[in-house]
Short mmCIF file of C-alpha atoms in Angstrom, two decimals:
data_model
loop_
_atom_site.label_atom_id
_atom_site.label_comp_id
_atom_site.label_asym_id
_atom_site.label_seq_id
_atom_site.Cartn_x
_atom_site.Cartn_y
_atom_site.Cartn_z
CA MET U 440 -3.74 0.09 62.33
CA LYS U 441 -3.20 -2.30 65.19
CA ILE U 442 -2.16 -5.94 64.80
CA ARG U 443 -5.69 -6.97 65.75
CA ASP U 444 -7.18 -4.86 62.94
CA ILE U 445 -4.69 -6.24 60.41
CA SER U 446 -5.48 -9.83 61.47
CA ARG U 447 -9.26 -9.20 61.31
CA MET U 448 -9.07 -7.74 57.81
CA ALA U 449 -6.85 -10.60 56.63
CA TRP U 450 -9.29 -13.14 58.08
CA GLU U 451 -12.25 -11.43 56.36
CA GLN U 452 -10.45 -11.66 53.02
CA VAL U 453 -9.69 -15.34 53.57
CA LYS U 454 -13.37 -16.03 54.32
CA ARG U 455 -14.65 -13.92 51.42
CA ARG U 456 -12.53 -15.51 48.67
CA LYS U 457 -13.62 -19.11 49.28
CA VAL U 458 -12.47 -20.60 45.96
CA VAL U 459 -8.99 -19.07 46.09
CA THR U 460 -8.68 -19.97 49.78
CA GLY U 461 -9.74 -23.56 49.09
CA LEU U 462 -7.26 -24.01 46.24
CA CYS U 463 -4.36 -22.55 48.24
CA MET U 464 -5.23 -24.61 51.32
CA THR U 465 -5.42 -27.78 49.25
CA GLY U 466 -1.95 -27.27 47.78
CA ILE U 467 -0.40 -26.46 51.15
CA SER U 468 -2.22 -29.31 52.91
CA ILE U 469 -0.90 -31.85 50.41
CA GLY U 470 2.65 -30.63 50.93
CA CYS U 471 2.25 -30.55 54.71
CA ALA U 472 0.72 -34.05 54.76
CA ALA U 473 3.53 -35.30 52.52
CA ILE U 474 6.16 -34.03 54.99
CA ILE U 475 4.38 -35.42 58.08
CA VAL U 476 3.62 -38.81 56.50
CA ALA U 477 7.08 -39.18 54.98
CA LEU U 478 8.81 -38.41 58.27
CA SER U 479 6.37 -40.63 60.19
CA VAL U 480 6.78 -43.58 57.82
CA GLY U 481 10.55 -43.27 58.13
CA GLN U 482 10.40 -43.16 61.93
CA SER U 483 7.86 -46.01 62.09
CA ALA U 484 10.06 -48.15 59.88
CA GLN U 485 13.08 -47.25 62.03
CA VAL U 486 11.28 -48.30 65.23
CA TYR U 487 10.09 -51.55 63.62
CA VAL U 488 13.49 -52.48 62.20
CA THR U 489 15.23 -51.48 65.44
CA ASP U 490 12.87 -53.75 67.40
CA GLN U 491 13.61 -56.59 65.00
CA VAL U 492 17.35 -55.97 65.28
CA ASN U 493 17.07 -55.84 69.08
CA ALA U 494 15.21 -59.15 69.05
CA ASN U 495 17.86 -60.82 66.91
CA PHE U 496 21.08 -59.06 67.92
CA LYS U 497 20.30 -57.88 71.48
CA MET U 498 21.69 -54.34 71.67
CA ASP U 499 21.98 -54.55 75.46
CA GLU U 500 24.25 -57.60 75.41
CA ILE U 501 28.03 -57.98 75.12
CA THR U 502 29.77 -61.12 73.87
CA VAL U 503 32.97 -61.76 75.79
CA SER U 504 35.66 -64.12 74.50
CA PRO U 505 39.23 -64.94 75.56
CA GLY U 506 41.72 -62.18 74.84
CA GLY U 507 45.32 -62.17 73.73
CA GLY U 508 48.02 -63.66 75.93
CA LEU U 509 51.12 -65.82 75.95
CA PRO U 510 49.76 -69.35 76.44
CA THR U 511 52.24 -72.05 77.29
CA ASN U 512 51.95 -75.82 77.26
CA GLY U 513 54.48 -76.43 80.00
CA LYS U 514 56.41 -74.84 82.81
CA SER U 515 59.41 -72.71 81.87
CA GLY U 516 62.03 -75.13 83.11
CA GLY U 517 60.20 -78.42 82.60
CA GLY U 518 60.05 -80.93 79.91
CA GLY U 519 56.45 -80.32 78.87
CA SER U 520 54.17 -81.58 81.60
CA GLY U 521 51.08 -80.47 79.65
CA GLU U 522 49.87 -78.06 82.35
CA VAL U 523 48.91 -74.53 81.40
CA ASN U 524 50.50 -71.71 83.33
CA GLU U 525 47.64 -69.21 83.74
CA ASN U 526 50.08 -66.41 84.59
CA LEU U 527 51.33 -66.66 81.00
CA ASP U 528 47.78 -66.87 79.61
CA PRO U 529 46.17 -63.64 80.90
CA GLY U 530 43.46 -63.70 78.22
CA LYS U 531 41.94 -66.97 79.45
CA LEU U 532 38.22 -66.72 80.31
CA THR U 533 37.96 -68.44 83.69
CA ASP U 534 35.42 -68.87 86.48
CA GLN U 535 37.21 -66.18 88.47
CA LYS U 536 36.87 -63.62 85.66
CA LEU U 537 33.22 -64.61 85.18
CA LYS U 538 32.53 -63.79 88.84
CA ILE U 539 34.35 -60.46 88.49
CA ILE U 540 32.21 -59.55 85.45
CA GLN U 541 29.02 -60.54 87.29
CA GLY U 542 29.96 -58.06 90.03
CA LEU U 543 30.55 -55.09 87.71
CA ASN U 544 28.26 -52.06 87.88
CA HIS U 545 25.35 -52.05 85.38
CA VAL U 546 25.73 -55.80 84.70
CA LYS U 547 22.39 -57.58 85.13
CA ALA U 548 23.69 -61.05 84.29
CA ALA U 549 26.71 -62.83 82.88
CA SER U 550 26.54 -66.45 81.75
CA PRO U 551 28.09 -68.78 79.18
CA PHE U 552 25.89 -69.78 76.23
CA HIS U 553 28.16 -72.37 74.68
CA GLN U 554 26.89 -74.21 71.59
CA ALA U 555 28.09 -77.73 72.27
CA GLY U 556 26.75 -79.38 69.12
CA TYR U 557 23.71 -81.06 67.53
CA LEU U 558 22.40 -84.39 68.85
CA GLN U 559 19.20 -86.38 68.71
CA MET U 560 16.63 -86.19 71.50
CA VAL U 561 14.56 -89.34 72.06
CA THR U 562 11.35 -89.45 74.10
CA ILE U 563 10.07 -92.42 76.12
CA ASP U 564 7.63 -93.26 73.30
CA ASN U 565 10.50 -93.32 70.76
CA LYS U 566 9.79 -90.00 69.10
CA ILE U 567 12.94 -88.33 67.85
CA SER U 568 14.14 -84.83 67.01
CA ASP U 569 17.44 -83.10 66.27
CA VAL U 570 18.31 -80.46 68.89
CA GLN U 571 21.13 -78.05 69.50
CA VAL U 572 22.72 -78.49 72.92
CA VAL U 573 23.55 -75.16 74.57
CA VAL U 574 25.49 -75.07 77.83
CA ALA U 575 24.29 -72.23 80.08
CA ASP U 576 23.45 -71.24 83.62
CA LEU U 577 19.82 -72.33 83.67
CA GLN U 578 19.00 -70.08 86.63
CA LYS U 579 19.86 -66.99 84.55
CA LEU U 580 17.76 -67.74 81.45
CA THR U 581 15.03 -65.31 82.51
CA ALA U 582 17.63 -62.52 82.82
CA TYR U 583 18.19 -62.85 79.04
CA ASP U 584 14.56 -62.12 78.12
CA HIS U 585 13.54 -65.79 78.08
CA LYS U 586 10.10 -66.48 79.55
CA PHE U 587 8.93 -69.84 80.82
CA LYS U 588 5.68 -71.22 79.48
CA GLN U 589 5.82 -74.17 81.87
CA GLY U 590 7.94 -74.89 84.90
CA GLY U 591 11.33 -73.30 85.44
CA ALA U 592 15.01 -73.99 85.98
CA ASN U 593 16.47 -75.91 88.91
CA GLY U 594 19.98 -76.82 89.88
CA GLN U 595 19.62 -80.59 89.88
CA LEU U 596 22.04 -82.69 87.86
CA GLY U 597 20.33 -84.07 84.74
CA SER U 598 17.73 -81.29 84.66
CA ILE U 599 17.26 -79.55 81.30
CA VAL U 600 15.21 -76.75 79.75
CA LEU U 601 13.75 -76.84 76.23
CA ASN U 602 12.81 -73.90 74.07
CA HIS U 603 9.41 -73.86 72.36
CA GLY U 604 10.76 -75.16 69.05
CA ALA U 605 12.17 -78.31 70.67
CA THR U 606 8.63 -79.39 71.58
CA LEU U 607 7.47 -79.24 67.95
CA GLY U 608 7.75 -81.82 65.18
CA LEU U 609 8.68 -84.89 67.24
CA ILE U 610 7.80 -87.97 65.18
CA ASP U 611 8.79 -91.61 65.28
CA LEU U 612 11.86 -92.64 63.34
CA GLU U 613 9.99 -94.83 60.83
CA THR U 614 7.54 -92.09 59.81
CA ARG U 615 10.35 -89.56 59.62
CA GLN U 616 12.54 -91.75 57.41
CA LYS U 617 9.60 -92.64 55.16
CA LEU U 618 8.80 -88.95 54.58
CA PHE U 619 12.47 -88.14 53.88
CA ASP U 620 12.66 -90.97 51.34
CA GLN U 621 9.54 -89.67 49.56
CA MET U 622 10.93 -86.13 49.43
CA SER U 623 14.23 -87.43 48.04
CA ALA U 624 12.44 -89.47 45.38
CA ASP U 625 10.15 -86.59 44.37
CA PRO U 626 11.91 -83.32 45.34
CA PHE U 627 9.46 -81.09 43.41
CA ASN U 628 6.30 -82.41 45.07
CA GLN U 629 4.91 -79.42 46.95
CA GLU U 630 2.34 -81.55 48.79
CA LEU U 631 5.14 -83.49 50.49
CA TYR U 632 6.80 -80.25 51.64
CA GLN U 633 3.47 -78.95 52.95
CA GLN U 634 2.98 -82.22 54.80
CA TYR U 635 6.47 -81.89 56.29
CA ASP U 636 5.80 -78.30 57.41
CA LYS U 637 2.51 -79.41 58.98
CA MET U 638 4.20 -82.25 60.87
CA ALA U 639 7.03 -79.92 61.95
CA THR U 640 4.60 -77.73 63.91
CA VAL U 641 2.74 -80.52 65.76
CA PRO U 642 3.35 -79.95 69.51
CA THR U 643 4.28 -82.65 72.02
CA GLU U 644 3.67 -82.38 75.76
CA LEU U 645 7.13 -82.76 77.30
CA TYR U 646 6.94 -80.83 80.58
CA ARG U 647 8.16 -82.99 83.48
CA LYS U 648 8.80 -85.83 81.06
CA GLN U 649 12.08 -87.68 80.63
CA VAL U 650 14.12 -87.76 77.44
CA GLN U 651 17.46 -89.19 76.40
CA ILE U 652 20.23 -87.96 74.13
CA GLN U 653 21.28 -90.29 71.34
CA ALA U 654 24.74 -90.10 69.74
CA GLN U 655 26.10 -91.99 66.75
CA ASP U 656 29.70 -93.01 66.11
CA TYR U 657 30.25 -91.92 62.51
CA SER U 658 33.81 -93.28 62.48
CA SER U 659 32.48 -96.83 62.71
CA THR U 660 31.74 -98.85 59.56
CA SER U 661 28.45 -100.06 61.03
CA PRO U 662 25.96 -97.78 62.85
CA VAL U 663 26.83 -97.58 66.53
CA PHE U 664 24.56 -95.62 68.88
CA LYS U 665 24.74 -94.63 72.52
CA LEU U 666 21.98 -93.33 74.78
CA SER U 667 22.49 -91.05 77.73
CA SER U 668 20.88 -91.53 81.11
CA PRO U 669 17.35 -90.06 81.37
CA LEU U 670 17.16 -86.26 81.53
CA GLN U 671 14.31 -84.51 83.36
CA ILE U 672 12.63 -81.58 81.56
CA SER U 673 12.10 -79.00 84.30
CA GLY U 674 10.92 -76.14 82.09
CA ILE U 675 9.62 -75.17 78.65
CA LEU U 676 10.33 -71.68 77.29
CA ALA U 677 7.55 -69.63 75.72
CA LEU U 678 7.41 -68.83 72.03
CA PRO U 679 9.41 -65.60 71.47
CA LYS U 680 7.45 -62.52 70.50
CA GLY U 681 7.21 -62.04 66.75
CA MET U 682 8.11 -65.66 65.91
CA ASP U 683 5.59 -68.06 64.40
CA GLU U 684 5.32 -71.80 64.97
CA LEU U 685 6.93 -72.81 61.67
CA ARG U 686 9.98 -70.60 62.16
CA SER U 687 10.28 -71.80 65.74
CA SER U 688 10.26 -75.44 64.60
CA TYR U 689 13.59 -74.85 62.83
CA GLU U 690 15.22 -73.59 66.04
CA LYS U 691 15.27 -76.50 68.53
CA ILE U 692 17.44 -75.83 71.58
CA MET U 693 18.12 -77.88 74.69
CA TYR U 694 19.68 -75.87 77.53
CA VAL U 695 21.84 -77.85 79.94
CA SER U 696 23.99 -76.82 82.90
CA PRO U 697 27.81 -77.17 82.67
CA GLU U 698 27.66 -80.11 85.13
CA THR U 699 25.04 -81.94 83.04
CA ALA U 700 27.06 -81.25 79.90
CA GLN U 701 30.14 -82.86 81.46
CA GLN U 702 28.05 -85.87 82.45
CA LEU U 703 26.65 -86.24 78.92
CA SER U 704 30.12 -85.95 77.42
CA LYS U 705 31.34 -88.87 79.54
CA GLU U 706 28.25 -91.03 78.93
CA LEU U 707 28.25 -90.55 75.17
CA ALA U 708 31.97 -91.03 74.60
CA PHE U 709 32.85 -93.85 72.20
CA ASP U 710 35.87 -96.00 73.02
CA ASN U 711 37.32 -95.97 69.53
CA SER U 712 36.56 -92.30 68.79
CA THR U 713 39.16 -89.55 69.18
CA THR U 714 36.62 -86.74 69.38
CA SER U 715 33.77 -86.12 71.80
CA VAL U 716 30.16 -85.86 70.63
CA LEU U 717 29.91 -82.59 72.58
CA THR U 718 32.33 -79.73 72.01
CA LEU U 719 33.12 -78.43 75.50
CA PRO U 720 35.82 -76.05 76.74
CA PRO U 721 38.24 -77.21 79.47
CA GLU U 722 36.58 -77.42 82.87
CA GLY U 723 36.70 -74.10 84.71
CA SER U 724 37.08 -72.03 81.52
CA TYR U 725 34.80 -70.78 78.75
CA ASN U 726 35.01 -70.03 75.05
CA SER U 727 32.56 -67.12 75.43
CA ILE U 728 30.05 -65.61 77.81
CA THR U 729 27.14 -63.26 77.23
CA VAL U 730 26.83 -60.19 79.45
CA LYS U 731 23.46 -58.49 79.92
CA VAL U 732 23.67 -54.75 80.66
CA ASP U 733 20.91 -52.74 82.35
CA ASP U 734 20.88 -50.03 79.66
CA VAL U 735 22.28 -49.60 76.15
CA ALA U 736 23.91 -46.34 77.27
CA ASN U 737 26.13 -48.33 79.65
CA ILE U 738 27.40 -50.79 77.02
CA LYS U 739 30.66 -48.95 76.27
CA PRO U 740 31.71 -48.34 79.93
CA VAL U 741 31.09 -52.02 80.78
CA GLU U 742 33.00 -53.06 77.66
CA GLN U 743 36.00 -51.01 78.73
CA MET U 744 36.01 -52.60 82.19
CA ILE U 745 35.83 -56.10 80.67
CA GLN U 746 38.72 -55.35 78.31
CA LYS U 747 40.88 -54.45 81.34
CA LEU U 748 40.64 -58.17 82.23
CA SER U 749 42.56 -58.99 79.02
CA LEU U 750 39.35 -60.21 77.38
CA ASN U 751 37.73 -59.41 74.05
CA ALA U 752 34.32 -57.71 74.20
CA GLN U 753 32.02 -57.15 71.25
CA ASP U 754 28.62 -55.46 71.11
CA ASN U 755 26.00 -54.98 68.39
CA LEU U 756 25.77 -51.19 68.55
CA PHE U 757 27.27 -50.91 65.06
CA GLN U 758 23.99 -52.34 63.77
CA GLN U 759 22.13 -49.45 65.41
CA GLU U 760 24.56 -46.90 63.99
CA MET U 761 24.20 -48.33 60.48
CA LEU U 762 20.42 -48.19 60.77
CA LYS U 763 20.54 -44.60 62.01
CA GLU U 764 22.61 -43.50 59.01
CA GLN U 765 20.30 -45.27 56.56
CA PHE U 766 17.11 -43.88 58.07
CA ASP U 767 18.57 -40.37 58.31
CA MET U 768 19.05 -40.51 54.54
CA ILE U 769 15.47 -41.75 54.07
CA LYS U 770 14.12 -38.93 56.26
CA MET U 771 16.09 -36.32 54.31
CA ALA U 772 14.78 -37.70 51.02
CA ALA U 773 11.22 -37.68 52.39
CA LEU U 774 11.65 -34.13 53.65
CA GLY U 775 12.91 -33.10 50.21
CA ILE U 776 9.81 -34.56 48.54
CA GLY U 777 7.52 -32.67 50.93
CA VAL U 778 9.40 -29.40 50.44
CA PHE U 779 9.19 -29.82 46.65
CA ILE U 780 5.41 -30.22 46.90
CA LEU U 781 5.22 -27.11 49.10
CA ILE U 782 7.23 -25.15 46.53
CA ILE U 783 4.67 -26.11 43.89
CA ALA U 784 1.92 -25.04 46.31
CA SER U 785 3.70 -21.72 46.97
CA ILE U 786 3.52 -20.89 43.26
CA SER U 787 -0.27 -21.18 43.40
CA ILE U 788 -0.32 -18.88 46.45
CA ILE U 789 1.85 -16.28 44.69
CA VAL U 790 -0.46 -16.33 41.65
CA ALA U 791 -3.60 -16.16 43.80
CA MET U 792 -2.26 -13.34 45.99
CA THR U 793 -1.02 -11.37 42.96
CA MET U 794 -4.46 -11.66 41.36
CA SER U 795 -6.00 -10.62 44.67
CA THR U 796 -3.73 -7.56 44.74
CA HIS U 797 -4.91 -6.57 41.26
CA GLN U 798 -8.57 -7.10 42.15
CA ARG U 799 -8.26 -5.15 45.42
CA ARG U 800 -6.27 -2.15 44.15
CA ARG U 801 -9.25 0.22 44.79
CA GLN U 802 -9.45 -1.04 48.42
CA ILE U 803 -5.69 -0.55 48.78
CA GLY U 804 -5.97 2.97 47.35
CA ILE U 805 -8.76 3.90 49.80
CA MET U 806 -6.73 2.50 52.72
CA LYS U 807 -3.75 4.64 51.70
CA VAL U 808 -5.93 7.75 51.42
CA LEU U 809 -7.27 7.04 54.91
CA GLY U 810 -3.71 6.95 56.28
CA ALA U 811 -2.51 3.35 55.97
CA ASN U 812 1.22 3.22 55.27
CA MET U 813 3.15 0.73 53.12
CA GLY U 814 4.18 -1.40 56.09
CA GLN U 815 0.59 -1.88 57.28
CA ILE U 816 -0.64 -2.91 53.83
CA ARG U 817 2.34 -5.23 53.43
CA ASN U 818 1.66 -6.78 56.83
CA MET U 819 -1.98 -7.35 55.97
CA PHE U 820 -1.12 -9.37 52.87
CA ILE U 821 1.60 -11.35 54.66
CA THR U 822 -0.83 -12.10 57.52
CA GLU U 823 -3.37 -13.27 54.97
CA ALA U 824 -0.77 -15.59 53.41
CA ALA U 825 0.24 -16.85 56.86
CA LEU U 826 -3.41 -17.65 57.65
CA LEU U 827 -3.64 -19.62 54.40
CA GLY U 828 -0.53 -21.54 55.45
CA LEU U 829 -1.90 -22.22 58.94
CA LEU U 830 -5.26 -23.44 57.64
CA GLY U 831 -3.53 -25.57 54.99
CA GLY U 832 -1.22 -27.01 57.65
CA MET U 833 -4.14 -27.94 59.92
CA LEU U 834 -5.89 -29.59 57.00
CA GLY U 835 -2.64 -31.38 56.15
CA VAL U 836 -2.47 -32.80 59.70
CA ALA U 837 -5.96 -34.28 59.24
CA PHE U 838 -4.95 -35.70 55.84
CA SER U 839 -1.80 -37.25 57.32
CA TYR U 840 -3.78 -39.14 59.97
CA LEU U 841 -6.16 -40.46 57.31
CA ILE U 842 -3.22 -41.59 55.16
CA VAL U 843 -1.53 -43.35 58.09
CA MET U 844 -4.80 -45.11 58.98
CA GLY U 845 -5.03 -46.33 55.39
CA LEU U 846 -1.42 -47.55 55.45
CA ASN U 847 -2.04 -49.48 58.68
CA LYS U 848 -5.09 -51.18 57.20
CA LEU U 849 -3.13 -52.03 54.05
CA VAL U 850 -0.16 -53.43 56.00
CA GLY U 851 -2.48 -55.21 58.44
CA SER U 852 -4.28 -57.00 55.59
CA ALA U 853 -0.88 -58.17 54.30
CA GLY U 854 -0.16 -59.83 57.64
CA ASP U 855 2.93 -57.73 58.48
CA GLY U 856 3.54 -56.80 62.10
CA MET U 857 4.61 -53.24 61.25
CA ASN U 858 2.53 -50.37 62.64
CA PHE U 859 2.72 -46.81 61.29
CA PHE U 860 2.30 -43.91 63.71
CA ILE U 861 2.72 -40.13 63.72
CA PRO U 862 5.10 -38.84 66.42
CA ALA U 863 3.82 -35.67 68.09
CA MET U 864 6.99 -33.79 67.16
CA ASN U 865 6.21 -34.21 63.43
CA LEU U 866 3.00 -32.14 63.66
CA PRO U 867 4.63 -28.76 64.48
CA VAL U 868 7.29 -29.49 61.86
CA GLY U 869 4.63 -29.92 59.16
CA ILE U 870 2.59 -26.90 60.28
CA SER U 871 5.74 -24.74 60.52
CA PHE U 872 6.68 -25.62 56.94
CA ALA U 873 3.12 -24.79 55.84
CA ILE U 874 3.12 -21.36 57.55
CA MET U 875 6.62 -20.61 56.28
CA THR U 876 5.49 -21.49 52.75
CA GLY U 877 2.52 -19.16 53.08
CA VAL U 878 4.59 -16.27 54.44
CA LEU U 879 7.36 -16.60 51.84
CA SER U 880 4.79 -16.89 49.06
CA GLY U 881 3.01 -13.77 50.25
CA ILE U 882 6.08 -11.50 50.36
CA TYR U 883 6.09 -10.57 46.66
CA PRO U 884 2.32 -9.87 46.43
CA ALA U 885 2.56 -7.88 49.71
CA ILE U 886 5.38 -5.69 48.40
CA SER U 887 3.53 -5.24 45.12
CA ALA U 888 0.36 -4.21 46.97
CA SER U 889 2.18 -1.74 49.22
CA ARG U 890 3.64 0.06 46.17
CA THR U 891 0.24 0.65 44.59
CA ASP U 892 -0.39 4.35 43.89
CA ALA U 893 -3.52 5.39 45.76
CA LEU U 894 -4.88 8.09 43.38
CA THR U 895 -4.16 6.04 40.25
CA ALA U 896 -5.92 2.99 41.73
CA ILE U 897 -9.03 5.03 42.72
CA LYS U 898 -9.28 6.86 39.38
CA ARG U 899 -8.80 3.63 37.38
CA ASP U 900 -11.65 1.89 39.20
#
């Protein structure tokens, strides 16, 4: 018999025994769907978590800080003039090294993002809010995935940029203090906390408006305040993707240029205070800079070049490696569950095929009398089992899509931003396991059928 004849006879048997075919297909389809869905859920979760990690840790960024060196506070033969000899401080992060880093291959941007401290921002109508002052190159904000909702950055002295959260929750000092007093007096009143959350998300139009920074001298026995000169808001950043208004209201940032930061430090200095209200590095040097790389694959080469400048460089790739290890374990566990279900399904195929062999022993005997050899009969049964596996696998693919649709509706109703999907590469994996299960399950019945004695089978029936 030719392969075509063997396939046709196997297909006829599959069509004729509808109940047995249906039961075998159902078992295989459940196992196949379990493998596809389990792998897909693991990969979907990995993509979602990786996106969240990228949004928070920025895999394509490197944090550069001063490296090791031999700093000195005076010249070698002097009596301590207080000057720093940069030749003996090779790890210092200076303007010159910043320019070198900006010129490296694969570097999209390099800029300081120095957290100078928390101060109070006051509007012209006396609304107040606590903001974090971050010193950065305002012209390079867009290179770090920041998008402007209004306006943009300019190089003028006294020009600032606010993030979205800094425009939320600005209230007058009296109302703010009154609410804080009520919350202190009744800390378990949920209505007060809901009222506070509602007020914290009320937006204020600040684009092209002027604000001032207010500082307080906490070393003084009586409250002493100082106001900076007016600052012009040249741009407002858009709300980051995946962040809601309430979460954004807890992250209020004012971006200022290094020149504006130096001006604020001088204006807000108290005569009797030994410390500045803003924590700034010495002029011409930096405590850290953030380097944006064009591709994650180029992180390590850029890191090595930065370290040659006697600087420390740290990336967030270890987060990605940790996630990969965890999700590889999840995928293996999911694959094990699917394989276990397929093993259970293979038992049903073995039983069904063995019963089929017993019921078809007269047909097998006639085929042997007509010249069919053991290999042809064995191949016919294995082909039949493979067809059952293929049909079960195709049905399993359909089941897996229905299951994923249901999961997406369930997750969507819960308000989570996660989206389940089935990668194309998972489909042949599931179908291959289904066919392999069918073939392996059909080996014993096929061997048993091929050993049937022709004359005995014909006489018995």
